[in-house]
Amino acid sequence: MASAIRTTTKGNWLVKITFFIKKKDGLSDEEFHKHWSENHAEIFLSVPIARQNIVKYSQFHSDSSVNLAPYGIGMAGFDGGANMWAYSLEDVFAVFKDEEYLRVVRPDEEQFLNSAETVAMLGWEEDKWEKSS
């Protein structure tokens, strides 16, 4: 079994964790995506430990208007994915235990996320191909 930790081209160890999230009941898709993209990202990154411990943070916004059933593919049922890369899993979870994170970020998450249905996937990326310009 492979480790969830891989080296980057710079020789640094990174882990990637993706949190699959669902919007809070009662929010429209537009309200959810706008708040997550514009407000929450700024709030999350305002906490010093987030910038200290997280190497990269990205958001994947699901488009619920697309129907993949004609292609034989079901949708995952999540509204988005928060991707975080760090040098260790401990670095990631130190963010979530941080006093300022709990005081500033968690209350914002409760405004737009259904936290009880958040699930995660931990691992690494292996880029296999990228089209050149």
Short mmCIF file of the C-alpha atoms (twelve columns), coordinates in Angstrom:
data_MODEL
# 
_entry.id   MODEL 
# 
loop_
_atom_site.group_PDB 
_atom_site.id 
_atom_site.type_symbol 
_atom_site.label_atom_id 
_atom_site.label_alt_id 
_atom_site.label_comp_id 
_atom_site.label_asym_id 
_atom_site.label_seq_id 
_atom_site.Cartn_x 
_atom_site.Cartn_y 
_atom_site.Cartn_z 
_atom_site.pdbx_PDB_model_num 
ATOM 1   C CA . MET A 1   0.000   0.000  0.000   1 
ATOM 2   C CA . ALA A 2   1.353   3.401  -0.969  1 
ATOM 3   C CA . SER A 3   1.754   6.188  1.541   1 
ATOM 4   C CA . ALA A 4   -0.507  9.232  1.317   1 
ATOM 5   C CA . ILE A 5   2.650   11.343 1.284   1 
ATOM 6   C CA . ARG A 6   4.565   12.009 -1.913  1 
ATOM 7   C CA . THR A 7   7.447   14.273 -2.835  1 
ATOM 8   C CA . THR A 8   7.047   17.277 -5.077  1 
ATOM 9   C CA . THR A 9   9.558   18.198 -7.740  1 
ATOM 10  C CA . LYS A 10  11.219  20.446 -5.143  1 
ATOM 11  C CA . GLY A 11  11.753  17.489 -2.819  1 
ATOM 12  C CA . ASN A 12  9.261   18.752 -0.242  1 
ATOM 13  C CA . TRP A 13  6.757   16.319 1.236   1 
ATOM 14  C CA . LEU A 14  3.120   17.165 0.601   1 
ATOM 15  C CA . VAL A 15  -0.204  15.610 1.443   1 
ATOM 16  C CA . LYS A 16  -3.449  16.569 -0.222  1 
ATOM 17  C CA . ILE A 17  -6.809  16.429 1.473   1 
ATOM 18  C CA . THR A 18  -10.091 17.164 -0.260  1 
ATOM 19  C CA . PHE A 19  -13.177 17.931 1.786   1 
ATOM 20  C CA . PHE A 20  -16.377 17.186 -0.127  1 
ATOM 21  C CA . ILE A 21  -18.981 19.640 1.092   1 
ATOM 22  C CA . LYS A 22  -22.704 20.268 0.875   1 
ATOM 23  C CA . LYS A 23  -24.429 23.595 1.228   1 
ATOM 24  C CA . LYS A 24  -26.636 24.365 4.193   1 
ATOM 25  C CA . ASP A 25  -30.329 23.655 3.660   1 
ATOM 26  C CA . GLY A 26  -32.207 26.728 2.501   1 
ATOM 27  C CA . LEU A 27  -29.346 28.293 0.545   1 
ATOM 28  C CA . SER A 28  -29.562 28.596 -3.218  1 
ATOM 29  C CA . ASP A 29  -26.669 27.328 -5.321  1 
ATOM 30  C CA . GLU A 30  -25.816 30.934 -6.168  1 
ATOM 31  C CA . GLU A 31  -25.793 32.039 -2.513  1 
ATOM 32  C CA . PHE A 32  -23.629 29.076 -1.511  1 
ATOM 33  C CA . HIS A 33  -21.024 29.488 -4.264  1 
ATOM 34  C CA . LYS A 34  -20.837 33.270 -3.870  1 
ATOM 35  C CA . HIS A 35  -20.319 33.096 -0.103  1 
ATOM 36  C CA . TRP A 36  -17.810 30.255 -0.270  1 
ATOM 37  C CA . SER A 37  -15.799 31.856 -3.071  1 
ATOM 38  C CA . GLU A 38  -15.865 35.485 -2.018  1 
ATOM 39  C CA . ASN A 39  -16.377 35.591 1.746   1 
ATOM 40  C CA . HIS A 40  -15.219 32.310 3.224   1 
ATOM 41  C CA . ALA A 41  -11.913 32.100 1.350   1 
ATOM 42  C CA . GLU A 42  -10.964 35.541 2.658   1 
ATOM 43  C CA . ILE A 43  -12.030 34.655 6.207   1 
ATOM 44  C CA . PHE A 44  -10.142 31.325 6.120   1 
ATOM 45  C CA . LEU A 45  -6.978  32.951 4.801   1 
ATOM 46  C CA . SER A 46  -7.178  35.740 7.400   1 
ATOM 47  C CA . VAL A 47  -6.218  33.230 10.102  1 
ATOM 48  C CA . PRO A 48  -2.396  33.222 10.325  1 
ATOM 49  C CA . ILE A 49  -2.045  29.470 10.900  1 
ATOM 50  C CA . ALA A 50  -3.886  28.777 7.622   1 
ATOM 51  C CA . ARG A 51  -1.277  30.692 5.616   1 
ATOM 52  C CA . GLN A 52  1.496   29.209 7.759   1 
ATOM 53  C CA . ASN A 53  0.483   25.528 7.503   1 
ATOM 54  C CA . ILE A 54  -1.349  25.252 4.186   1 
ATOM 55  C CA . VAL A 55  0.867   25.234 1.081   1 
ATOM 56  C CA . LYS A 56  -2.024  25.550 -1.388  1 
ATOM 57  C CA . TYR A 57  -5.789  25.974 -1.056  1 
ATOM 58  C CA . SER A 58  -8.271  25.687 -3.900  1 
ATOM 59  C CA . GLN A 59  -12.007 25.302 -4.290  1 
ATOM 60  C CA . PHE A 60  -13.840 23.083 -6.771  1 
ATOM 61  C CA . HIS A 61  -17.365 24.376 -7.395  1 
ATOM 62  C CA . SER A 62  -19.842 21.757 -8.614  1 
ATOM 63  C CA . ASP A 63  -22.235 22.775 -11.408 1 
ATOM 64  C CA . SER A 64  -25.605 21.292 -10.462 1 
ATOM 65  C CA . SER A 65  -27.152 22.400 -13.760 1 
ATOM 66  C CA . VAL A 66  -25.220 19.733 -15.668 1 
ATOM 67  C CA . ASN A 67  -26.803 16.322 -16.186 1 
ATOM 68  C CA . LEU A 68  -24.225 13.600 -16.818 1 
ATOM 69  C CA . ALA A 69  -26.772 10.753 -16.893 1 
ATOM 70  C CA . PRO A 70  -26.865 10.683 -20.736 1 
ATOM 71  C CA . TYR A 71  -23.159 9.761  -20.553 1 
ATOM 72  C CA . GLY A 72  -23.766 7.012  -18.021 1 
ATOM 73  C CA . ILE A 73  -22.197 9.000  -15.186 1 
ATOM 74  C CA . GLY A 74  -23.891 9.882  -11.899 1 
ATOM 75  C CA . MET A 75  -23.151 13.079 -10.017 1 
ATOM 76  C CA . ALA A 76  -21.435 12.746 -6.629  1 
ATOM 77  C CA . GLY A 77  -24.059 14.760 -4.777  1 
ATOM 78  C CA . PHE A 78  -21.723 17.375 -3.303  1 
ATOM 79  C CA . ASP A 79  -21.753 21.097 -3.921  1 
ATOM 80  C CA . GLY A 80  -17.997 21.450 -3.909  1 
ATOM 81  C CA . GLY A 81  -14.602 20.319 -2.787  1 
ATOM 82  C CA . ALA A 82  -12.060 22.216 -0.688  1 
ATOM 83  C CA . ASN A 83  -8.548  21.085 -1.645  1 
ATOM 84  C CA . MET A 84  -5.626  21.653 0.703   1 
ATOM 85  C CA . TRP A 85  -1.975  20.710 0.367   1 
ATOM 86  C CA . ALA A 86  0.373   20.721 3.360   1 
ATOM 87  C CA . TYR A 87  3.688   19.235 4.436   1 
ATOM 88  C CA . SER A 88  1.933   16.914 6.886   1 
ATOM 89  C CA . LEU A 89  -1.505  15.830 7.970   1 
ATOM 90  C CA . GLU A 90  -0.629  17.250 11.390  1 
ATOM 91  C CA . ASP A 91  -0.172  20.682 9.782   1 
ATOM 92  C CA . VAL A 92  -3.668  20.468 8.269   1 
ATOM 93  C CA . PHE A 93  -5.365  19.459 11.498  1 
ATOM 94  C CA . ALA A 94  -3.430  22.020 13.537  1 
ATOM 95  C CA . VAL A 95  -5.316  24.625 11.514  1 
ATOM 96  C CA . PHE A 96  -8.679  23.127 12.468  1 
ATOM 97  C CA . LYS A 97  -7.747  22.994 16.171  1 
ATOM 98  C CA . ASP A 98  -6.392  26.544 16.259  1 
ATOM 99  C CA . GLU A 99  -8.183  28.874 18.676  1 
ATOM 100 C CA . GLU A 100 -8.487  31.709 16.150  1 
ATOM 101 C CA . TYR A 101 -9.750  29.323 13.440  1 
ATOM 102 C CA . LEU A 102 -12.418 28.048 15.841  1 
ATOM 103 C CA . ARG A 103 -13.378 31.595 16.819  1 
ATOM 104 C CA . VAL A 104 -13.368 33.176 13.326  1 
ATOM 105 C CA . VAL A 105 -13.754 30.504 10.638  1 
ATOM 106 C CA . ARG A 106 -16.048 27.899 12.198  1 
ATOM 107 C CA . PRO A 107 -18.922 30.353 12.787  1 
ATOM 108 C CA . ASP A 108 -18.713 31.358 9.117   1 
ATOM 109 C CA . GLU A 109 -18.769 27.718 8.010   1 
ATOM 110 C CA . GLU A 110 -21.947 27.205 10.003  1 
ATOM 111 C CA . GLN A 111 -23.574 29.930 7.899   1 
ATOM 112 C CA . PHE A 112 -23.240 28.074 4.582   1 
ATOM 113 C CA . LEU A 113 -22.055 24.463 5.099   1 
ATOM 114 C CA . ASN A 114 -23.848 21.317 6.149   1 
ATOM 115 C CA . SER A 115 -20.860 20.207 8.261   1 
ATOM 116 C CA . ALA A 116 -22.471 16.930 9.312   1 
ATOM 117 C CA . GLU A 117 -22.313 15.708 5.705   1 
ATOM 118 C CA . THR A 118 -18.717 16.735 4.971   1 
ATOM 119 C CA . VAL A 119 -16.465 13.825 4.015   1 
ATOM 120 C CA . ALA A 120 -12.806 13.809 3.057   1 
ATOM 121 C CA . MET A 121 -10.365 11.996 0.824   1 
ATOM 122 C CA . LEU A 122 -6.638  11.993 1.617   1 
ATOM 123 C CA . GLY A 123 -3.901  11.123 -0.825  1 
ATOM 124 C CA . TRP A 124 -1.633  12.523 -3.507  1 
ATOM 125 C CA . GLU A 125 -1.805  13.670 -7.095  1 
ATOM 126 C CA . GLU A 126 0.007   12.096 -9.987  1 
ATOM 127 C CA . ASP A 127 -0.009  14.356 -13.016 1 
ATOM 128 C CA . LYS A 128 0.079   12.134 -16.108 1 
ATOM 129 C CA . TRP A 129 -0.362  14.605 -18.921 1 
ATOM 130 C CA . GLU A 130 -0.828  18.320 -19.495 1 
ATOM 131 C CA . LYS A 131 -1.449  19.898 -22.887 1 
ATOM 132 C CA . SER A 132 1.131   22.482 -23.876 1 
ATOM 133 C CA . SER A 133 0.025   25.856 -25.157 1 
# 
